[in-house]
XYZ file of C-alpha atoms in Angstrom:
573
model
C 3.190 -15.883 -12.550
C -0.672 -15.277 -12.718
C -1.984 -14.984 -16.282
C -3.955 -11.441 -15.712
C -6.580 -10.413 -18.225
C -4.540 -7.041 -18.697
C -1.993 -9.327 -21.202
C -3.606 -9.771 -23.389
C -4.044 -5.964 -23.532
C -0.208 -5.524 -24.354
C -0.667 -7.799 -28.043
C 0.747 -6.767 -31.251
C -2.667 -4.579 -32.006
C -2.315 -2.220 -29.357
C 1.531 -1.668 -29.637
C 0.779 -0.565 -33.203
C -1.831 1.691 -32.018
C 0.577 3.418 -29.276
C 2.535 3.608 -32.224
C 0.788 6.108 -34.476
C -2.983 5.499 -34.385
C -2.866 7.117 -38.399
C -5.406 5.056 -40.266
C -7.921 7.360 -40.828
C -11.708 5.776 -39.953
C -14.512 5.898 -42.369
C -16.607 8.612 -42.545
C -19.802 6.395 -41.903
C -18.915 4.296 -39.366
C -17.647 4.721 -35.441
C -14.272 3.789 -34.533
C -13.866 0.744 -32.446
C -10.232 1.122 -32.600
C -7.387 3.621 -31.792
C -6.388 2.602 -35.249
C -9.076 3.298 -36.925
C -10.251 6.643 -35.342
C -6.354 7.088 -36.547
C -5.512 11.191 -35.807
C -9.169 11.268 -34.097
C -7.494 9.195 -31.161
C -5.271 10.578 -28.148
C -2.483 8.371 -26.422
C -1.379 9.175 -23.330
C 0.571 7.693 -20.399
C 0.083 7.923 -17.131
C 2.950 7.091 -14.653
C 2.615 6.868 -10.858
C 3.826 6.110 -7.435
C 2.539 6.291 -3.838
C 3.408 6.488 -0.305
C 7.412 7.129 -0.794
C 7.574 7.596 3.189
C 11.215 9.004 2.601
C 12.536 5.908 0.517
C 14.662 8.051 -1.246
C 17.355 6.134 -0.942
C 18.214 2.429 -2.365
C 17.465 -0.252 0.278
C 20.860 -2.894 1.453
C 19.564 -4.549 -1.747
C 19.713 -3.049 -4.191
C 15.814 -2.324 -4.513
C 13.976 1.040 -5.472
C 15.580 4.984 -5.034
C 14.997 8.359 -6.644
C 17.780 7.675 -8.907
C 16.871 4.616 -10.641
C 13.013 5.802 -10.582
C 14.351 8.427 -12.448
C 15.723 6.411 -14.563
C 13.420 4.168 -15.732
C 11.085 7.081 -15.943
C 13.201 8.850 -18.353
C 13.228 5.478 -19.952
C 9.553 5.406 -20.776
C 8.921 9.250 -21.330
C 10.963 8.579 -24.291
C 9.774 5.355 -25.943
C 5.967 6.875 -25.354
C 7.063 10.438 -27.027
C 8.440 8.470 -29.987
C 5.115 6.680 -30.368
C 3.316 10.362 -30.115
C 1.907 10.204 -26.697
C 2.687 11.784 -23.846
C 2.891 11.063 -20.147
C 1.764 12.453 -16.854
C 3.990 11.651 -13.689
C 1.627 11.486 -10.590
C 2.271 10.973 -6.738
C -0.743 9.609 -4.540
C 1.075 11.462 -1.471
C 2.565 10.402 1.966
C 6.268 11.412 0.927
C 6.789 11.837 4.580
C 7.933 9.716 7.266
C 9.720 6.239 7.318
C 13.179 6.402 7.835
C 15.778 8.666 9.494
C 17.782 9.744 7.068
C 14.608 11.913 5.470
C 13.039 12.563 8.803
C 16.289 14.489 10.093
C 15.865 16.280 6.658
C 12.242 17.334 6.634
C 12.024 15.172 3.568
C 14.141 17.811 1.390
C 15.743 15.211 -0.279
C 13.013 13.396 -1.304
C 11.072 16.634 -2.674
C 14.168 17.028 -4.618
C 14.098 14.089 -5.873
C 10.583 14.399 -6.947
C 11.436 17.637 -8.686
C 14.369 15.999 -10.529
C 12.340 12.857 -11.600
C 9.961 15.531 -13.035
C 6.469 15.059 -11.166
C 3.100 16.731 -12.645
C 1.461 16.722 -9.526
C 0.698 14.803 -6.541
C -2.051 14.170 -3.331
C -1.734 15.281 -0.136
C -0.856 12.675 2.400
C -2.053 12.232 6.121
C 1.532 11.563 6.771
C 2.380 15.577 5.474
C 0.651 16.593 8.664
C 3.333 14.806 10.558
C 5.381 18.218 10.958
C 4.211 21.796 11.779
C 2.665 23.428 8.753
C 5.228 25.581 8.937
C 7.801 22.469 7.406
C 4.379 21.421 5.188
C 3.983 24.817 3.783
C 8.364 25.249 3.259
C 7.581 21.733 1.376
C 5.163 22.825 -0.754
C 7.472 26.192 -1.704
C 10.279 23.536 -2.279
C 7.788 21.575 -5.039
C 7.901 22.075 -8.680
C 4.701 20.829 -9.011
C 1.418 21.203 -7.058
C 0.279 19.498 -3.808
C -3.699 19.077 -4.762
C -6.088 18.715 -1.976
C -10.111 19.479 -2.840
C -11.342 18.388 0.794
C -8.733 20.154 3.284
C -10.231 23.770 3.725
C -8.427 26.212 6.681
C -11.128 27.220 10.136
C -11.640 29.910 10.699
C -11.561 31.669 13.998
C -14.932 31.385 14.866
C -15.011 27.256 13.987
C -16.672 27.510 10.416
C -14.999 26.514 7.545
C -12.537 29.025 5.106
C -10.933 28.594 1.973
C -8.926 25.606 0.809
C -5.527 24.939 1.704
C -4.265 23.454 -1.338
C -5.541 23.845 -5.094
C -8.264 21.269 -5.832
C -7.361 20.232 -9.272
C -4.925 20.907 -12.354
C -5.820 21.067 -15.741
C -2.929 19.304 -18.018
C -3.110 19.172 -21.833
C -2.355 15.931 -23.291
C -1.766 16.268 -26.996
C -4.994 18.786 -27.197
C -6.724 16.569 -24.653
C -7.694 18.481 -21.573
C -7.337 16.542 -18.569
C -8.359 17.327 -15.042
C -6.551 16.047 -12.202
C -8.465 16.183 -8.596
C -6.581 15.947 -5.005
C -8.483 14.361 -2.405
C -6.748 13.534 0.925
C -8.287 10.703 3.706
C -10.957 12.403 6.503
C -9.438 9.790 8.640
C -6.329 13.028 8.642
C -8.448 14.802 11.245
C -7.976 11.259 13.409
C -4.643 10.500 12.439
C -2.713 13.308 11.680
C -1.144 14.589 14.612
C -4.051 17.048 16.293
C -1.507 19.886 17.360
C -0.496 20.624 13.537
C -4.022 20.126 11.852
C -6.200 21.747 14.723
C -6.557 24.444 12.662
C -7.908 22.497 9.460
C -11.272 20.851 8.076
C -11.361 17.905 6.416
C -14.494 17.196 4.651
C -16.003 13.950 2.911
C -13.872 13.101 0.226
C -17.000 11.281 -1.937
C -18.942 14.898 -0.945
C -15.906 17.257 -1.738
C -15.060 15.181 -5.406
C -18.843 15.552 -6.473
C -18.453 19.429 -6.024
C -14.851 19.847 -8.271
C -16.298 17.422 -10.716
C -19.848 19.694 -11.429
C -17.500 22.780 -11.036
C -15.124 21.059 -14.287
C -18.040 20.010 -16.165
C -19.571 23.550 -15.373
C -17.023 26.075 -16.560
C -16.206 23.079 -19.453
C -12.526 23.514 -18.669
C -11.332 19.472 -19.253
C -12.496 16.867 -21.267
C -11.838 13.883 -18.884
C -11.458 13.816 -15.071
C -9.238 11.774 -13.134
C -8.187 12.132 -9.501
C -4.990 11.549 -7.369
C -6.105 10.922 -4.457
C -4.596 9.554 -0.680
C -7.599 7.801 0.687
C -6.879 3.391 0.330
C -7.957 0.938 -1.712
C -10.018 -2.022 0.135
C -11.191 -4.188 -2.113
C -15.313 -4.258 -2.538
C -15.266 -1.324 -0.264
C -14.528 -3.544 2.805
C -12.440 -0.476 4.828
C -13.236 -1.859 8.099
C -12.111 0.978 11.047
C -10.359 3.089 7.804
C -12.312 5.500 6.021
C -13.871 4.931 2.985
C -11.990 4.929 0.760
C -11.437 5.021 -3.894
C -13.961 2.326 -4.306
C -16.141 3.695 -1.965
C -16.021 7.107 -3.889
C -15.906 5.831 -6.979
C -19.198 4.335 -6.474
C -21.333 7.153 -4.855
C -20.619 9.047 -8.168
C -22.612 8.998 -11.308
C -20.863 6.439 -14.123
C -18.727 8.405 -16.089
C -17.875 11.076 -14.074
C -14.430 10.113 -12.854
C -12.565 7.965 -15.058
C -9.186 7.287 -13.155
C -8.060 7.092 -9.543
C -4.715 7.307 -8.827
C -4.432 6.210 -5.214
C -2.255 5.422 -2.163
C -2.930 5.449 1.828
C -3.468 1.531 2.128
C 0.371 0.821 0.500
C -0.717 -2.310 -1.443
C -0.303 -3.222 -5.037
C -3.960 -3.007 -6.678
C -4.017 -5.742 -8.789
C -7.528 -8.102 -8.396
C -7.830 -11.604 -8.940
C -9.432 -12.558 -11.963
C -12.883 -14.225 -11.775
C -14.242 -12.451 -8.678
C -15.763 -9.644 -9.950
C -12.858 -7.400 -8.433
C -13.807 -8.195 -5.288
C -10.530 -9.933 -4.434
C -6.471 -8.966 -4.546
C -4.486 -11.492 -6.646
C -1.593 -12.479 -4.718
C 1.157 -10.332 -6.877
C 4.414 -10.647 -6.720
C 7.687 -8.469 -8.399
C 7.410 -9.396 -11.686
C 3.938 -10.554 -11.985
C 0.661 -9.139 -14.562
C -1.174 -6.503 -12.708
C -5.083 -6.247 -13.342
C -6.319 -2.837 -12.125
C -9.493 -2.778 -9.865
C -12.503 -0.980 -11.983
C -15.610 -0.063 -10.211
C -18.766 2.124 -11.353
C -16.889 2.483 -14.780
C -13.804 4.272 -12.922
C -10.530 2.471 -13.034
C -8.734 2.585 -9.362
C -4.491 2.210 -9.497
C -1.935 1.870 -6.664
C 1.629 0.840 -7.098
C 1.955 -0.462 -3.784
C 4.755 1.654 -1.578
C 8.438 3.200 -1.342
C 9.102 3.371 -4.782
C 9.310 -0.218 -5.513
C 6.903 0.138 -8.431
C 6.038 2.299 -11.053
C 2.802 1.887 -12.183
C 2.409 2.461 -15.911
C -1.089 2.790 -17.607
C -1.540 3.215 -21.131
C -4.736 5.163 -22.589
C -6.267 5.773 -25.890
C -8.956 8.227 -26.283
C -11.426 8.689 -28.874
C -15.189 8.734 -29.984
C -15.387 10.663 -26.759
C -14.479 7.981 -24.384
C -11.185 6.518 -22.342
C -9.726 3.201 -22.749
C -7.017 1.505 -21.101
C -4.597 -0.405 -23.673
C -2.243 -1.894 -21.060
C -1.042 -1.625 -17.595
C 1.641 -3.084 -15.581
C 3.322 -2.222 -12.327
C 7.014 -1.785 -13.671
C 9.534 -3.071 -10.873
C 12.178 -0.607 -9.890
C 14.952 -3.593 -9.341
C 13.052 -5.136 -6.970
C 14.010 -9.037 -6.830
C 11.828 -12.334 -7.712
C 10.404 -14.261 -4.438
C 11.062 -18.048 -4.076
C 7.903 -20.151 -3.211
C 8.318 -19.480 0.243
C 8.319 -15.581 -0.405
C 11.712 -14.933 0.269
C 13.775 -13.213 -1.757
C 15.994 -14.359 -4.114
C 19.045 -13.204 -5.958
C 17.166 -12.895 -9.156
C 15.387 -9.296 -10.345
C 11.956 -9.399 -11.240
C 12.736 -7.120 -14.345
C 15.531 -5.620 -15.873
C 18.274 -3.976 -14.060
C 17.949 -0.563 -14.086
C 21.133 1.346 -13.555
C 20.229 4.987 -11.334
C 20.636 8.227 -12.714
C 24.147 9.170 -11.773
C 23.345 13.258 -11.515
C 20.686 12.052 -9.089
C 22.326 9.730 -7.230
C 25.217 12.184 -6.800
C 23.069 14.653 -5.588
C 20.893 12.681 -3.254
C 24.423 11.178 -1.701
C 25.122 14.207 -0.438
C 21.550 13.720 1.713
C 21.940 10.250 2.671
C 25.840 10.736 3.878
C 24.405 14.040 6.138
C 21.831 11.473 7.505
C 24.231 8.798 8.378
C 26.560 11.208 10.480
C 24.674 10.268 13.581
C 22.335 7.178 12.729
C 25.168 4.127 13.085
C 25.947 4.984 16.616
C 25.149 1.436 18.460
C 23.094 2.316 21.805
C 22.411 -1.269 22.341
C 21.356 -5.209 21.429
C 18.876 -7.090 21.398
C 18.530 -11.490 21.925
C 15.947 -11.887 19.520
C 13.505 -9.570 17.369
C 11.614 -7.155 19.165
C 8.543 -6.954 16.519
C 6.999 -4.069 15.475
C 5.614 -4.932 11.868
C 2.304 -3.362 11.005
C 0.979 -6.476 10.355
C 1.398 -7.965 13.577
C 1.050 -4.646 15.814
C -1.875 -3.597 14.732
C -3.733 -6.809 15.712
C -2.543 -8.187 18.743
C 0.073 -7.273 21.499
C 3.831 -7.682 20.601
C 7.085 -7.628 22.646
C 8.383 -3.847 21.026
C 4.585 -2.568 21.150
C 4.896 -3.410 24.687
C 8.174 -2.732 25.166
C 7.678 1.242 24.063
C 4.647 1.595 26.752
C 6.752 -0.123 29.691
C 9.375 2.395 28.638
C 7.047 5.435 28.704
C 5.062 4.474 31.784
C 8.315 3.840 34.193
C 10.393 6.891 32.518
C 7.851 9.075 34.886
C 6.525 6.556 37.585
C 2.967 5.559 35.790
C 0.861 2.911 37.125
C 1.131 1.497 33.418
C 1.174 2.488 29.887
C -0.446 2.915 26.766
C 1.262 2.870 22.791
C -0.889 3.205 20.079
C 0.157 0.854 17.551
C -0.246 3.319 14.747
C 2.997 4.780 16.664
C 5.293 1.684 15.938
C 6.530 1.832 12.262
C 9.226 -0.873 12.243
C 10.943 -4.066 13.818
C 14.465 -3.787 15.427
C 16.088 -7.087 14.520
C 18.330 -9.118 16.251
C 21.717 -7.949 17.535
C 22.955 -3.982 17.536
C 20.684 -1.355 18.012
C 21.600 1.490 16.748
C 19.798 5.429 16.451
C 18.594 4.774 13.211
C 16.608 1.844 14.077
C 14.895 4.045 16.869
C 14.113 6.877 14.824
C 12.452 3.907 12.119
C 10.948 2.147 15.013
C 9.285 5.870 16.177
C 9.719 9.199 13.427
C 7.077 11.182 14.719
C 8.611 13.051 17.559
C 5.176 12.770 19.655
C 5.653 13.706 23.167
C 5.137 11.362 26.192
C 2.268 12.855 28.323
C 1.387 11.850 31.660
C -2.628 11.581 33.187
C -4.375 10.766 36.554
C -7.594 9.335 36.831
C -9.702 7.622 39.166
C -10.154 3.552 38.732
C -13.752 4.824 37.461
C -12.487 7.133 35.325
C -9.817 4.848 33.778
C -12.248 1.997 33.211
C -14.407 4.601 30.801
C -10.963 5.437 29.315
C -9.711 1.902 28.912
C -13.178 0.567 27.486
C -13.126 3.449 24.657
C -9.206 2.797 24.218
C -9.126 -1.203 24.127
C -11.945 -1.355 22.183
C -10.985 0.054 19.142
C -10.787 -1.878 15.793
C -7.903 -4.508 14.980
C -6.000 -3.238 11.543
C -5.681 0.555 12.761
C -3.219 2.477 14.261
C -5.562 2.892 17.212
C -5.382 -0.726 18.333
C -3.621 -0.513 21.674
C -0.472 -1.810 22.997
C -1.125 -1.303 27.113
C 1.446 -2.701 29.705
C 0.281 -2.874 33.327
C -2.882 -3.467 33.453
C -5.028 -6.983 33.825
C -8.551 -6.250 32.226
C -11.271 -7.935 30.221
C -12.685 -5.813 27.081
C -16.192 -6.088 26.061
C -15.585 -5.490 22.044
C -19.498 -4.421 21.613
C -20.321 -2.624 25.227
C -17.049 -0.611 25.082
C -16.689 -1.608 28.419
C -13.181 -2.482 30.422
C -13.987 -4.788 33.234
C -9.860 -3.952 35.233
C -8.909 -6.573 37.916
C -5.469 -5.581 38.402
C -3.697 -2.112 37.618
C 0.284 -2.242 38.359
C 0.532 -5.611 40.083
C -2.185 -4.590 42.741
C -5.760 -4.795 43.096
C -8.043 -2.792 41.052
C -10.117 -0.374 43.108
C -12.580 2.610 41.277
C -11.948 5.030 43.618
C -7.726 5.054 43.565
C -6.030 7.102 41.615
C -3.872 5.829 39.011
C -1.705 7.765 36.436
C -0.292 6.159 32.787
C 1.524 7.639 29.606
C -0.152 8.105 26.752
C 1.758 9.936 23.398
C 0.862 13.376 23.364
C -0.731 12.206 19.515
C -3.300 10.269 21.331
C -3.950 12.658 24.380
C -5.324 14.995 21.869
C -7.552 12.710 20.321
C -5.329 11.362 17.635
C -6.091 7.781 16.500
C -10.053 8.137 18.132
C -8.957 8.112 21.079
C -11.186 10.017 24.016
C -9.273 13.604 23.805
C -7.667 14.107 27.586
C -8.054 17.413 29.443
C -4.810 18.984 30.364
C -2.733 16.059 30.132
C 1.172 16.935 31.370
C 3.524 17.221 28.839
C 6.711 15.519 30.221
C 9.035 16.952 28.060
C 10.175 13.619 26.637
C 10.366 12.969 23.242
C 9.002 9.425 22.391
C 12.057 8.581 20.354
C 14.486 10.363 22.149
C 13.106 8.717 25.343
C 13.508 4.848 24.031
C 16.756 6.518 22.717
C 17.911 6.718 26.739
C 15.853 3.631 27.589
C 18.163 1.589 25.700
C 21.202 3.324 25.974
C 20.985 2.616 29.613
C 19.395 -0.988 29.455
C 22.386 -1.946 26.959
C 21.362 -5.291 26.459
C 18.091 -6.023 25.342
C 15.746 -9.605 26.450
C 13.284 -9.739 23.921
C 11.337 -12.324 25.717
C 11.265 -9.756 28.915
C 8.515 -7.916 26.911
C 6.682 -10.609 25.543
C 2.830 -10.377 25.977
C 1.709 -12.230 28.967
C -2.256 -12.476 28.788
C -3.011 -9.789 30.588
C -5.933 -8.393 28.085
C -9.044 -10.615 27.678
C -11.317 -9.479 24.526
C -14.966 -10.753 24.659
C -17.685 -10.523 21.915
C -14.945 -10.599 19.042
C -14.149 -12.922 16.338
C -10.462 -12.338 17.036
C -8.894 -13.098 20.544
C -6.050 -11.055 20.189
C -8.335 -7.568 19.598
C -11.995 -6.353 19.208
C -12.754 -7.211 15.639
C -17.037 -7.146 15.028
């Protein structure tokens, strides 16, 4: 276990300061402790999670869930109220999306949760705008708390922008403390949110919008510090690559002192930075292990990784006017140790934490409505068909592939194109079953068939297969033999469904109805055809009908040739 600098924040001296802060400071000399400013200094706790993606349940082992989140919450509410602090549960959004059992659900169960754990107040996630506003807006009516979102603003008819969707901040007292809590959601929504439910919003510059709130705080004087929740991604030294920018990228455009805290999600990694490089680098954390927040422009920047497995606890102490942070620590919520080899063991990283039985009761009755349909087997597969984010997202896999060779010869295309933003999970080896196709694909995007001429689909192709390695627009395309110039944005096509390329044929290829509208950058299509076929429900049939599954039938076979990239396997400047 890494030795992190925040130990040594967790000594003897600070535990007694959480503890009452009552010596009283003299009346000629400034406090340089919470004990000495004594009932002059605030403690305060601030608890968080990100990017539950409808982990509401425990996993097969045992890890994370509502109910034991609850628990260990509870847990430390208590112990910081008998010290005389008090805490503030936050949510850096993306509660949406990830397995079946929610998706069915519209989530329900996992706002319920949230409402029974007790949450203050959380951002909005990209992944919200995976359903109509209509389930968004039923969501929001469903939370006891509020959805904050400065930069997300309605259009109005004529194009120009209305009011905000969301509130843009919430004042919360903290012992007579006022603190101001800001929602900022990811511009890279407009991109990656599906463009039939957010057609009808604006999202503006998140470093812009969080400028605005803060002057309009500091203005009407109505909080004494200001943090922000916010659903934008952490990339360490502001390295986001084809992502937004993102905290650290805020937190520096903004005058020191300003912002104090971000509590973030979006990039679904634990923020802890490796000691000695100037937080410029991620430690390599582990369940278990010291967590050093990253800190940058005098604003401290938190993210407890993803699902629940984590909740991140940060202890303050305010006085003389300014915030410190006494300790902080990414609790694990029974997640277990890793062996040298990172593979899991049968050892916890922390204390068992038994789940709230009221909670776990009640979210049963979710997860049992969710399983009614999900175990039905549909088919197997030889081998694993791979679909893990960090291997579809930078280079052609046998499932990425597999999804676009199902698309493409449901309605006779030429070939095929899957974003691999669309593929969410693995299927491993042996049964298939519903629930690992609704994992594998929750978004319900529609399968939309084009026609182009050779010329046309070499502009589309060169726009398509040139996008950046590590998004969700990095392209999984079946059928076609090409070469991709990375820096022209060209595609140089030899071969388009096993015959020779010529500009002036006309070819036709599926595309999810996400991406045909522009979704992921890609060049929005005019009047594409909406086939009528679910994506899911479509590789629902494919395999139900294919039965048994080669995995090496879909393995990548060369076919794409990148040039002018430092990776071979995608563009990557």
């Amino acid at each position: 276990m890494r030795n992190m600098l925040i130990k040594g924040l967790v000594a003897t001296a600070v535990l007694a300061a959480l503890a009452g802060c009552n010596n009283n400071d003299d009346d000629n000399n400034v406090a340089t402790t919470c004990a000495e400013a004594g009932s002059a200094c605030t403690t305060f706790t601030i608890l968080h999670t990100n990017d539950n993606h409808g982990r509401f349940w425990e996993n097969s082992d045992g890890e994370y869930g509502m109910a034991a989140r609850k628990t260990l919450i509870d847990s430390i509410r208590t112990e910081v109220s008998k010290n005389g602090g008090q805490t503030l549960l936050l949510s850096g959004g993306d509660i949406n999306t990830g397995v079946p059992e929610s998706d069915l659900q519209d989530a329900i169960p996992d706002f319920t949760g949230m409402n029974k754990i007790g949450y203050d107040a959380m951002a909005v996630g990209n992944h919200e705008f995976d359903n109509p506003l209509s389930i968004l807006d039923m969501q929001r009516r469903l939370a006891e708390f509020p959805m904050l979102a400065a930069n997300i603003y309605r259009k109005n008819a004529d194009g120009t922008q209305g009011e905000r969707y969301f509130e843009a901040y919430k004042v919360f007292d903290m012992n007579g403390l006022k603190v101001a809590v800001i929602g900022l959601t990811t511009e890279d929504t407009i991109k990656i949110g599906n463009p039939e439910y957010v057609s009808d919003l604006i999202f503006t510059d998140p470093k812009v919008e969080v400028a605005k709130v803060i002057k309009e705080i500091k203005d009407a004087k109505t909080a004494d510090i200001i943090f922000a929740t916010t659903h934008m991604g952490h990339y360490a030294d502001g390295q986001n690559g084809s992502n937004a920018p993102g905290d650290v990228a805020m937190a520096r455009a903004l005058k020191e002192g300003d912002l104090q805290v971000v509590i973030g999600g979006h990039s679904q990694n634990p923020v802890c930075m490796e000691p000695g490089t100037d937080n410029k680098a991620y430690a390599a954390f582990n369940p278990g292990d010291d967590c050093a927040p990253d800190k940058q422009n005098g604003t401290w920047i938190m993210q407890a990784h993803e699902w629940g497995k984590y909740v991140g606890r940060a202890d303050f102490e305010y006085f003389n006017g300014e915030l410190h942070l006494a300790s902080y620590k990414l609790v694990p919520v029974n997640m277990r140790k890793l062996d040298d080899a990172g593979k899991k063991t049968a050892d916890l990283a922390g204390t068992k934490i038994e789940p709230d039985a009221e909670l776990k009761e009640l979210l049963s009755y979710y997860q049992e409505k969710g399983q009614d349909k999900l175990g039905e087997v549909i088919a197997t597969t030889d081998a694993l068909l791979d679909g893990e984010r960090a291997n579809v997202r930078y280079k052609q896999t046998n499932l990425g592939r597999m999804l676009a060779m199902a698309q493409s010869a449901k309605v006779t295309a030429d070939f095929g194109v899957m974003n691999s933003g669309g593929v969410r999970a693995s299927i491993q080896p042996g049964n298939i079953t519903y629930r690992d196709v609704l994992t594998v694909q929750p978004f319900g995007n529609m399968v939309t068939l084009n026609e182009m001429t050779g010329t046309e689909i070499a502009t589309y192709l060169g726009a398509v297969g040139s996008l950046q390695i590590d998004s969700g627009g990095y392209a999984q395309i079946t059928g076609v033999k090409m070469t991709i110039d990375c820096v022209a944005k060209t595609a140089t096509i030899s071969d388009i469904g096993g015959k020779d390329f010529s500009p002036t044929a006309t070819y036709k290829f599926t595309v999810p109805s996400f991406n045909a509208a522009g979704g992921d950058g890609y060049p929005k299509l005019e009047s594409p055809i909406q086939t009528g076929y679910v994506d899911a429900d479509l590789l629902y049939s494919f395999l139900k009908e294919k039965q048994t599954i080669v995995a090496a039938d879909y393995n990548p076979v060369g076919d794409i040739v990148y040039e002018n990239s430092k990776n071979v396997e995608g563009c990557q400047l």
